[in-house]
GROMACS .gro file of C-alpha atoms in nm:
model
  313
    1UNK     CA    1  -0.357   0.143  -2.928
    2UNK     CA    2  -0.086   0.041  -2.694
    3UNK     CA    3  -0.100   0.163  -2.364
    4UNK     CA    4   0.158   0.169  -2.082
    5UNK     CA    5   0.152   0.215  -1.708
    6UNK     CA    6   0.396   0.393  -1.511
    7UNK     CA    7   0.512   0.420  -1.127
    8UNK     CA    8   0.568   0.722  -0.975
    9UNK     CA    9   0.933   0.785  -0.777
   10UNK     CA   10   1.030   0.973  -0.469
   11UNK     CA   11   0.886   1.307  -0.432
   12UNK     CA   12   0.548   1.225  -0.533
   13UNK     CA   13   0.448   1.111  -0.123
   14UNK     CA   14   0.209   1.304   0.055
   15UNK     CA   15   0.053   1.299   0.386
   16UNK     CA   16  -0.290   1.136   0.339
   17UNK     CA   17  -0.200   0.936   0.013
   18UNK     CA   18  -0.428   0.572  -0.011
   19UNK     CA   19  -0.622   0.658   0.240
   20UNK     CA   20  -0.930   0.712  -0.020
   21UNK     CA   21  -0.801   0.401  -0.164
   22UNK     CA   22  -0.815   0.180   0.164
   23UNK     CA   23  -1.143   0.353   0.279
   24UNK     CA   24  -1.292   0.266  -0.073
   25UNK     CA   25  -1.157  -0.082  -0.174
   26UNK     CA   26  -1.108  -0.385   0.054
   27UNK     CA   27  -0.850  -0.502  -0.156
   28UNK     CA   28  -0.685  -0.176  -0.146
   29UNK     CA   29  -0.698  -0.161   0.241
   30UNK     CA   30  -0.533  -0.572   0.184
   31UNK     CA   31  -0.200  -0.370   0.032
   32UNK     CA   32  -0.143  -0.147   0.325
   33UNK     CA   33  -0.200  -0.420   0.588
   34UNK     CA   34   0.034  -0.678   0.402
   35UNK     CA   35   0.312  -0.410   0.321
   36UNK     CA   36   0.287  -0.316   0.769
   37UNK     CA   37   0.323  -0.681   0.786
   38UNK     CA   38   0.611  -0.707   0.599
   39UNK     CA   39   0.830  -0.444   0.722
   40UNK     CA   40   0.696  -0.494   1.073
   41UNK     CA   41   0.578  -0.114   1.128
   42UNK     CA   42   0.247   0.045   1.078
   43UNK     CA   43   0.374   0.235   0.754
   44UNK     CA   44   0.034   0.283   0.650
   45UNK     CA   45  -0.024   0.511   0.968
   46UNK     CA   46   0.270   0.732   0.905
   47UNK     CA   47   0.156   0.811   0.572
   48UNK     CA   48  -0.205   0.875   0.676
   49UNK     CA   49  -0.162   1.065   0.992
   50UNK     CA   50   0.209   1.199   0.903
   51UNK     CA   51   0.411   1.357   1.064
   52UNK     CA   52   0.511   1.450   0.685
   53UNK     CA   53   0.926   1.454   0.800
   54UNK     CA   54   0.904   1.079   0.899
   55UNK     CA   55   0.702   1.001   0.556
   56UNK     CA   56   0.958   1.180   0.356
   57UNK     CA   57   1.243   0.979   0.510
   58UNK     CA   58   1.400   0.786   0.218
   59UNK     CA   59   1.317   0.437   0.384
   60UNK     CA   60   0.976   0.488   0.445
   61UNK     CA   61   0.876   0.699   0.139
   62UNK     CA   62   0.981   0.427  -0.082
   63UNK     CA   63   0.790   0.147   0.053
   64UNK     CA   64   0.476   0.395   0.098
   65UNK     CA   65   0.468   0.522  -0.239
   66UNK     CA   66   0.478   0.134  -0.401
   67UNK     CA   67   0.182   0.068  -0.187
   68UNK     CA   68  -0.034   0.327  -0.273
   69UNK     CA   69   0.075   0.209  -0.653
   70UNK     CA   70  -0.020  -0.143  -0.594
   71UNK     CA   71  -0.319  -0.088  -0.386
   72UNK     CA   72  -0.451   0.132  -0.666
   73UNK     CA   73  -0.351  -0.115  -0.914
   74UNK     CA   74  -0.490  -0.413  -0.693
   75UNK     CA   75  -0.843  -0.228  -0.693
   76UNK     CA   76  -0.857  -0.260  -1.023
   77UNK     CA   77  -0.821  -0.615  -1.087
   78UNK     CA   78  -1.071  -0.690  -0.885
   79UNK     CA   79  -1.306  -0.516  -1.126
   80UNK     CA   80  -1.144  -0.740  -1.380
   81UNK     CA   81  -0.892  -0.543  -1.528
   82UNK     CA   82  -0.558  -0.723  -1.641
   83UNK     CA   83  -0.254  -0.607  -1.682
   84UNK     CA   84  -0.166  -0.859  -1.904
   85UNK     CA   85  -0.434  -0.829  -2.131
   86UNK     CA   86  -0.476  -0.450  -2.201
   87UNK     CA   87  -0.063  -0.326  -2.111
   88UNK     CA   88   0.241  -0.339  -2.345
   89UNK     CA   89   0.440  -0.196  -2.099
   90UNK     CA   90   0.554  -0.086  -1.740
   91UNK     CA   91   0.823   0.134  -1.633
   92UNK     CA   92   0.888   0.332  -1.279
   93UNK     CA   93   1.059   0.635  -1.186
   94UNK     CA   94   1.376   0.499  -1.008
   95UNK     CA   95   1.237   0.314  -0.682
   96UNK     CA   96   0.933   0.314  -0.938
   97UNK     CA   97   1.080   0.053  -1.102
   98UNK     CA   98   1.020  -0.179  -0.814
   99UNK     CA   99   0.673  -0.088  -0.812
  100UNK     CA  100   0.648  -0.183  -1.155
  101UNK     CA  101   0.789  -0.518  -1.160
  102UNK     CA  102   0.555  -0.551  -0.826
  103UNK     CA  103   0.274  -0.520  -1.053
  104UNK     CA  104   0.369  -0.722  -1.359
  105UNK     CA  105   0.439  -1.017  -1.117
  106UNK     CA  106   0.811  -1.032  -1.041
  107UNK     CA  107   0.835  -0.950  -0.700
  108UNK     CA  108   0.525  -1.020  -0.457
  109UNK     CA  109   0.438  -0.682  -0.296
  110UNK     CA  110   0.587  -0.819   0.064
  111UNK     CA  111   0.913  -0.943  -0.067
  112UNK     CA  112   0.900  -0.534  -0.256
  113UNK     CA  113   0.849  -0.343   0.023
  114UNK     CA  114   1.130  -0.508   0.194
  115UNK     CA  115   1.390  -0.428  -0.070
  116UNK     CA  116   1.252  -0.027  -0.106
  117UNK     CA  117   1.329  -0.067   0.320
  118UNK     CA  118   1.665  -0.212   0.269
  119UNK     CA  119   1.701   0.016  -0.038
  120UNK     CA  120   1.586   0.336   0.127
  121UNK     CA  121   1.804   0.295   0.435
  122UNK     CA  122   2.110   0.171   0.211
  123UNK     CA  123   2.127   0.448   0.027
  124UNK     CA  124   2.106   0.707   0.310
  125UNK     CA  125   2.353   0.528   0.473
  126UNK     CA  126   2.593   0.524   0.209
  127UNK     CA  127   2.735   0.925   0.219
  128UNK     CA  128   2.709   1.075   0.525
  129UNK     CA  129   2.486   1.380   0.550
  130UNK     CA  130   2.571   1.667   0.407
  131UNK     CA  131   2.872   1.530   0.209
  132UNK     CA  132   2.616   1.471  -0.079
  133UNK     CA  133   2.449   1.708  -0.285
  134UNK     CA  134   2.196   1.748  -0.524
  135UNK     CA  135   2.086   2.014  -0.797
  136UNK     CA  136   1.819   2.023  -1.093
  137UNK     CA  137   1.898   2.222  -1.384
  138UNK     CA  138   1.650   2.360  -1.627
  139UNK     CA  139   1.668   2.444  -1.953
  140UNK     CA  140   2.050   2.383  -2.074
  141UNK     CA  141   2.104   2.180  -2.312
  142UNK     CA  142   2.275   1.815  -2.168
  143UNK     CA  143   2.611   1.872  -2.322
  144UNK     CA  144   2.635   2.148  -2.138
  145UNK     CA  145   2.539   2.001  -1.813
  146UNK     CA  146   2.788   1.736  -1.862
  147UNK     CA  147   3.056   1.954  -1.912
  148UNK     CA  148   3.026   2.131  -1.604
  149UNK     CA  149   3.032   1.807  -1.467
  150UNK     CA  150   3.291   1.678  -1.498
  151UNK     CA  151   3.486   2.053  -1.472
  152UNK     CA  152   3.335   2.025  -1.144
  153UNK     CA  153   3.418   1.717  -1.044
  154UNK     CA  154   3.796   1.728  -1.074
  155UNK     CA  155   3.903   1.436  -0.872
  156UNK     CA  156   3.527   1.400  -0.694
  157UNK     CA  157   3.187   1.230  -0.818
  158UNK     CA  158   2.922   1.475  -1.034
  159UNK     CA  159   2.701   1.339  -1.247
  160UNK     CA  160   2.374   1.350  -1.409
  161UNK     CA  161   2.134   1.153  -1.215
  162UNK     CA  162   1.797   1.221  -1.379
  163UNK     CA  163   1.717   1.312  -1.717
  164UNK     CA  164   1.347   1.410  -1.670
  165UNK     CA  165   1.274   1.585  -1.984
  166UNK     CA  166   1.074   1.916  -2.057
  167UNK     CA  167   1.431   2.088  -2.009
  168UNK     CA  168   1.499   1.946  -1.640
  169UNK     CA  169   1.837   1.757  -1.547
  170UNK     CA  170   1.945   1.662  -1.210
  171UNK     CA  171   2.334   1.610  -1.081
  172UNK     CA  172   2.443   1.464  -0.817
  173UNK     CA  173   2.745   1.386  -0.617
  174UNK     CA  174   2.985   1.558  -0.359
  175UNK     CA  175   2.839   1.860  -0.204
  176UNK     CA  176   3.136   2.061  -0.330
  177UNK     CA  177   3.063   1.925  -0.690
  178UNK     CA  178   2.736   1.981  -0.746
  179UNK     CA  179   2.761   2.342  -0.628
  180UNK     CA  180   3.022   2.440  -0.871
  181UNK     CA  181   2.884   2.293  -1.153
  182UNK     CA  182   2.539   2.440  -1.045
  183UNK     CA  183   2.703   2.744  -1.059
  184UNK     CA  184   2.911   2.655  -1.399
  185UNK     CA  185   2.558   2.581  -1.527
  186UNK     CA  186   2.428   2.879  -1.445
  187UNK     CA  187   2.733   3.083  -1.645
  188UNK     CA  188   2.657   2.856  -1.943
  189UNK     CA  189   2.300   2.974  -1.973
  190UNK     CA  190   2.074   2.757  -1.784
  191UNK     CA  191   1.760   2.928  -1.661
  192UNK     CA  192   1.778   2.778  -1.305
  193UNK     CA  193   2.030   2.619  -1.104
  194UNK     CA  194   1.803   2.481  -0.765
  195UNK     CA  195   2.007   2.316  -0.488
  196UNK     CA  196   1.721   2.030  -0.356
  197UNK     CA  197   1.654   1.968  -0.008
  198UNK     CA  198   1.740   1.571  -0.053
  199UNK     CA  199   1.929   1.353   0.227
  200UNK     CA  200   2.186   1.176   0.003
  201UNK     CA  201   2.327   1.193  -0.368
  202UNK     CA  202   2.121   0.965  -0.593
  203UNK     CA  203   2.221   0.804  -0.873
  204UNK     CA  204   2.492   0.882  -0.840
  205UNK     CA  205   2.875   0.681  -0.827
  206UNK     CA  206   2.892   0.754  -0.461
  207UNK     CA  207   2.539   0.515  -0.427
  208UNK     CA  208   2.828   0.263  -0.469
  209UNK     CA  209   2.767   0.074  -0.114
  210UNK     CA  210   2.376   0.084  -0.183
  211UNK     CA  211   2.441  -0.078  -0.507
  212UNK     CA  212   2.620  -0.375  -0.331
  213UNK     CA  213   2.354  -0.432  -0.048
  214UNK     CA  214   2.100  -0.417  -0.386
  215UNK     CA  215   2.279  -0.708  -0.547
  216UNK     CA  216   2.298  -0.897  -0.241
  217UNK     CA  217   1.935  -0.872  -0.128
  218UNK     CA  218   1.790  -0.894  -0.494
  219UNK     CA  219   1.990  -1.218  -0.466
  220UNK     CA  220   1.750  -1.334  -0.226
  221UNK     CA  221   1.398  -1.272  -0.333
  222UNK     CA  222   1.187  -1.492  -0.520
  223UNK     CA  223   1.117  -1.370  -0.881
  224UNK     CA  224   0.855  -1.472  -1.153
  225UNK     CA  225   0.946  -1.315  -1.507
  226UNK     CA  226   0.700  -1.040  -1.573
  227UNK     CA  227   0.353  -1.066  -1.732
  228UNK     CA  228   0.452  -0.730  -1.903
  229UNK     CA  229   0.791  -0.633  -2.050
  230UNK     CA  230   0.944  -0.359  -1.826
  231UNK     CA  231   1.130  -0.059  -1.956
  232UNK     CA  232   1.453   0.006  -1.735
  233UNK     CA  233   1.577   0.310  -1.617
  234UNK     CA  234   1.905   0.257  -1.733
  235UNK     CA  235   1.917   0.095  -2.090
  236UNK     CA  236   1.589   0.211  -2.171
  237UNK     CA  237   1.481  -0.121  -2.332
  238UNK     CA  238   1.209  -0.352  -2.268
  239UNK     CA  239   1.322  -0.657  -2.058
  240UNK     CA  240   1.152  -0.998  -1.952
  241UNK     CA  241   1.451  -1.190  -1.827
  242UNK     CA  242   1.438  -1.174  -1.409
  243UNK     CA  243   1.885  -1.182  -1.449
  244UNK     CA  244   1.867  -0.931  -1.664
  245UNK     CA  245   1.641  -0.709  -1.423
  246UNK     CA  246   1.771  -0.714  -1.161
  247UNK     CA  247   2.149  -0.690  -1.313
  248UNK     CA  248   1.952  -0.319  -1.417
  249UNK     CA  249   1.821  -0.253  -1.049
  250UNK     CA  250   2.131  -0.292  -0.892
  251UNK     CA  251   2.332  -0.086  -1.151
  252UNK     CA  252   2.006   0.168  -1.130
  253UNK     CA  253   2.087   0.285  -0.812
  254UNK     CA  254   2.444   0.474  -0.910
  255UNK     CA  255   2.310   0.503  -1.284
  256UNK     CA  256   2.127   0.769  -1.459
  257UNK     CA  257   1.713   0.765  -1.462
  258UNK     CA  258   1.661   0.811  -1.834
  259UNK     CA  259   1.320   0.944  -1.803
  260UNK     CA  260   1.292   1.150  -2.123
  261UNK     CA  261   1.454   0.883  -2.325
  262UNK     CA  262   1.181   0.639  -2.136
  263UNK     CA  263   0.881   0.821  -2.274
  264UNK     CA  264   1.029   0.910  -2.663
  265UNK     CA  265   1.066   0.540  -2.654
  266UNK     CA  266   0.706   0.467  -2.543
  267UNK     CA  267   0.580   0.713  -2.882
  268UNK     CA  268   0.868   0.559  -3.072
  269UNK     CA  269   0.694   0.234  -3.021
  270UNK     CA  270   0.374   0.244  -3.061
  271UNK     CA  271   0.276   0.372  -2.692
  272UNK     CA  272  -0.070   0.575  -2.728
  273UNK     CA  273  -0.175   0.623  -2.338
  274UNK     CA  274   0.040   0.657  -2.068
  275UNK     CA  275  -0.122   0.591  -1.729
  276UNK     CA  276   0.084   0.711  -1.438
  277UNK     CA  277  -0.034   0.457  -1.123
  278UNK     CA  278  -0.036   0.531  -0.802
  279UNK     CA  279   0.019   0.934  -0.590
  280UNK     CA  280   0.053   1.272  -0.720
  281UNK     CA  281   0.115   1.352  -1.098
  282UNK     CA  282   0.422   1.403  -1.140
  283UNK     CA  283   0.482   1.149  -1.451
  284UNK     CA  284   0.204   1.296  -1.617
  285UNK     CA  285   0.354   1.641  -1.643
  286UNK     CA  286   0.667   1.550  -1.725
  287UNK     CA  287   0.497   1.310  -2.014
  288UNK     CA  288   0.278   1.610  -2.212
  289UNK     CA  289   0.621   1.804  -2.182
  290UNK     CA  290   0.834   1.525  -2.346
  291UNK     CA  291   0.558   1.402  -2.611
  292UNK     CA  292   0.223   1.558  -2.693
  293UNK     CA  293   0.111   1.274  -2.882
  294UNK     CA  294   0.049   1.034  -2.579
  295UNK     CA  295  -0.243   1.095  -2.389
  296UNK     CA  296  -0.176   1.073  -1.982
  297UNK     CA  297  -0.402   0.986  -1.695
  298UNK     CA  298  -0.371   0.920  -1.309
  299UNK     CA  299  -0.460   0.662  -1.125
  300UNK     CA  300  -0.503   0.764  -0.782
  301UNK     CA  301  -0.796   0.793  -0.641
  302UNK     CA  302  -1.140   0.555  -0.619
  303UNK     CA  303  -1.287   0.736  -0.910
  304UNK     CA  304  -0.954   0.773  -1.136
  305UNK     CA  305  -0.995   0.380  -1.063
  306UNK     CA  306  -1.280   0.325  -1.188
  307UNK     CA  307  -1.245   0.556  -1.485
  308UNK     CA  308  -0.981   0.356  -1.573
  309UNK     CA  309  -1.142   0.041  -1.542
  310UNK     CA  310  -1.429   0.160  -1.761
  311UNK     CA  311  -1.158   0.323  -2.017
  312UNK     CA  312  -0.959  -0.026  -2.055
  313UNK     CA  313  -1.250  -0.253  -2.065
   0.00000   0.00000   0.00000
């Protein structure tokens, strides 16, 4: 029975999330204090106490959300779980990704926090507000979607940035863009057309500058292959080789998260259990929507822990 852990992305922060985990688990609590450490700010505070608006902000959402995933993941090694030993595979929800490679062993979780910072701030800074849009689209089918992209997008960027299964695509791109091919979806059939309340177009081609000051501070981090194969975003195929990764995390942040095609390929191979590590349950739901067969659990709190631990013993 293979199992396989995933990483939760941005929108699954909260106001109050790890704070059962730090209260509960000393090595948990370790997490939050190295992350602060790291970036230099008391992070862990801001997701605690709030205020939620400064949680939600791109650069300090994706730092926060990795730590709650490692400090959950941390808590459980110390009651002698390993990764190693009992998961095929890892795989993250965009800035998920990161968390995921933080927990098979690539990155250390300082060196991690600092690229979600420098990855959270490039990519607001790339498009200025409000030039950047983004929609999500449910239930038409993705050749449709694509076609009112790119009827949209005339001489401009629109795109499909997430492919999240269950029926639900996100575009991105110019403001402009996205509206009339939210509204070209809408003609074609789709049963919503939602305009989200996001700061910048993700994954998108206008991520372009973010993708640059990826390469360059990717370039700069000390990197251990993984323990466990990770299963990019982008190419949806298991991959060991540090290059290789992070030639996928820098093109990840203007290419598509191929979440669907992420979990098919987990049943397609062998992929019994999918544990989604770390806040809300996001993963989860999308997961029983995309493939029945694979049973899904979350790992967020001090008793999901130890459930967990007793479950993979």
């Amino acid at each position: 029975m293979a199992v396989a852990f995933t990483f939760p992305g941005q929108g699954s922060q909260s106001v109050g999330m790890g704070k059962d985990l730090a209260d509960a688990f000393p090595e948990a609590r370790a997490v939050f204090e190295e992350v602060d450490e790291a970036l230099g700010q008391k992070l862990s505070q801001i997701m605690w106490e709030g205020p939620e608006e400064t949680l939600t902000l791109t650069a300090n959402a994706q730092p926060a959300l990795m730590a709650v995933s490692l400090a959950a993941l941390r808590a459980m090694e110390a009651r002698g779980f390993s990764l190693k030993d009992k998961v095929a595979y890892v795989a993250g929800h965009s800035l998920g990704e990161y968390s995921a490679l933080a927990a098979a062993g690539m990155f250390s979780i300082a060196d991690t926090a600092r690229l979600l910072r420098i990855r959270g701030n490039a990519m607001q800074a790339a498009v200025p507000v409000g030039e950047g849009a983004m929609a999500a689209i449910i239930g038409l089918e993705q050749a449709d979607v694509e076609a009112a992209c790119a009827e949209a997008a005339q001489n401009s960027v629109c795109q499909i940035a997430n492919d999240n299964g269950g029926g639900q695509l996100v575009i991105s791109g110019a403001k402009a863009a996205v509206e009339l091919a939210a509204k070209l979806c809408t003609e074609k059939g789709a049963k919503r057309a939602l305009m989200l309340s996001v700061s910048a177009p993700f994954h998108s081609a206008l991520m372009a500058p973010a993708a640059e000051a990826m390469r360059e501070a990717l370039a700069g981090v000390a990197k251990q292959a993984p323990v466990v194969p990770v299963v990019a975003n982008v190419v949806v195929q298991p991959l060991s080789n540090p290059d290789e990764i992070v030639a996928r995390l820098v093109e990840q942040v203007t290419g598509r998260v191929r979440w669907r095609e992420t979990v098919e390929w987990f049943g397609a191979n062998g992929v019994e259990t999918m544990y989604e590590v770390g806040s809300g349950k996001v993963l989860s739901g999308l997961a029983r929507r995309i493939d029945k067969e694979i049973a899904t659990s979350a790992i967020n709190t001090p008793a999901d822990v130890e459930a967990a631990v007793a479950a993979l013993a």
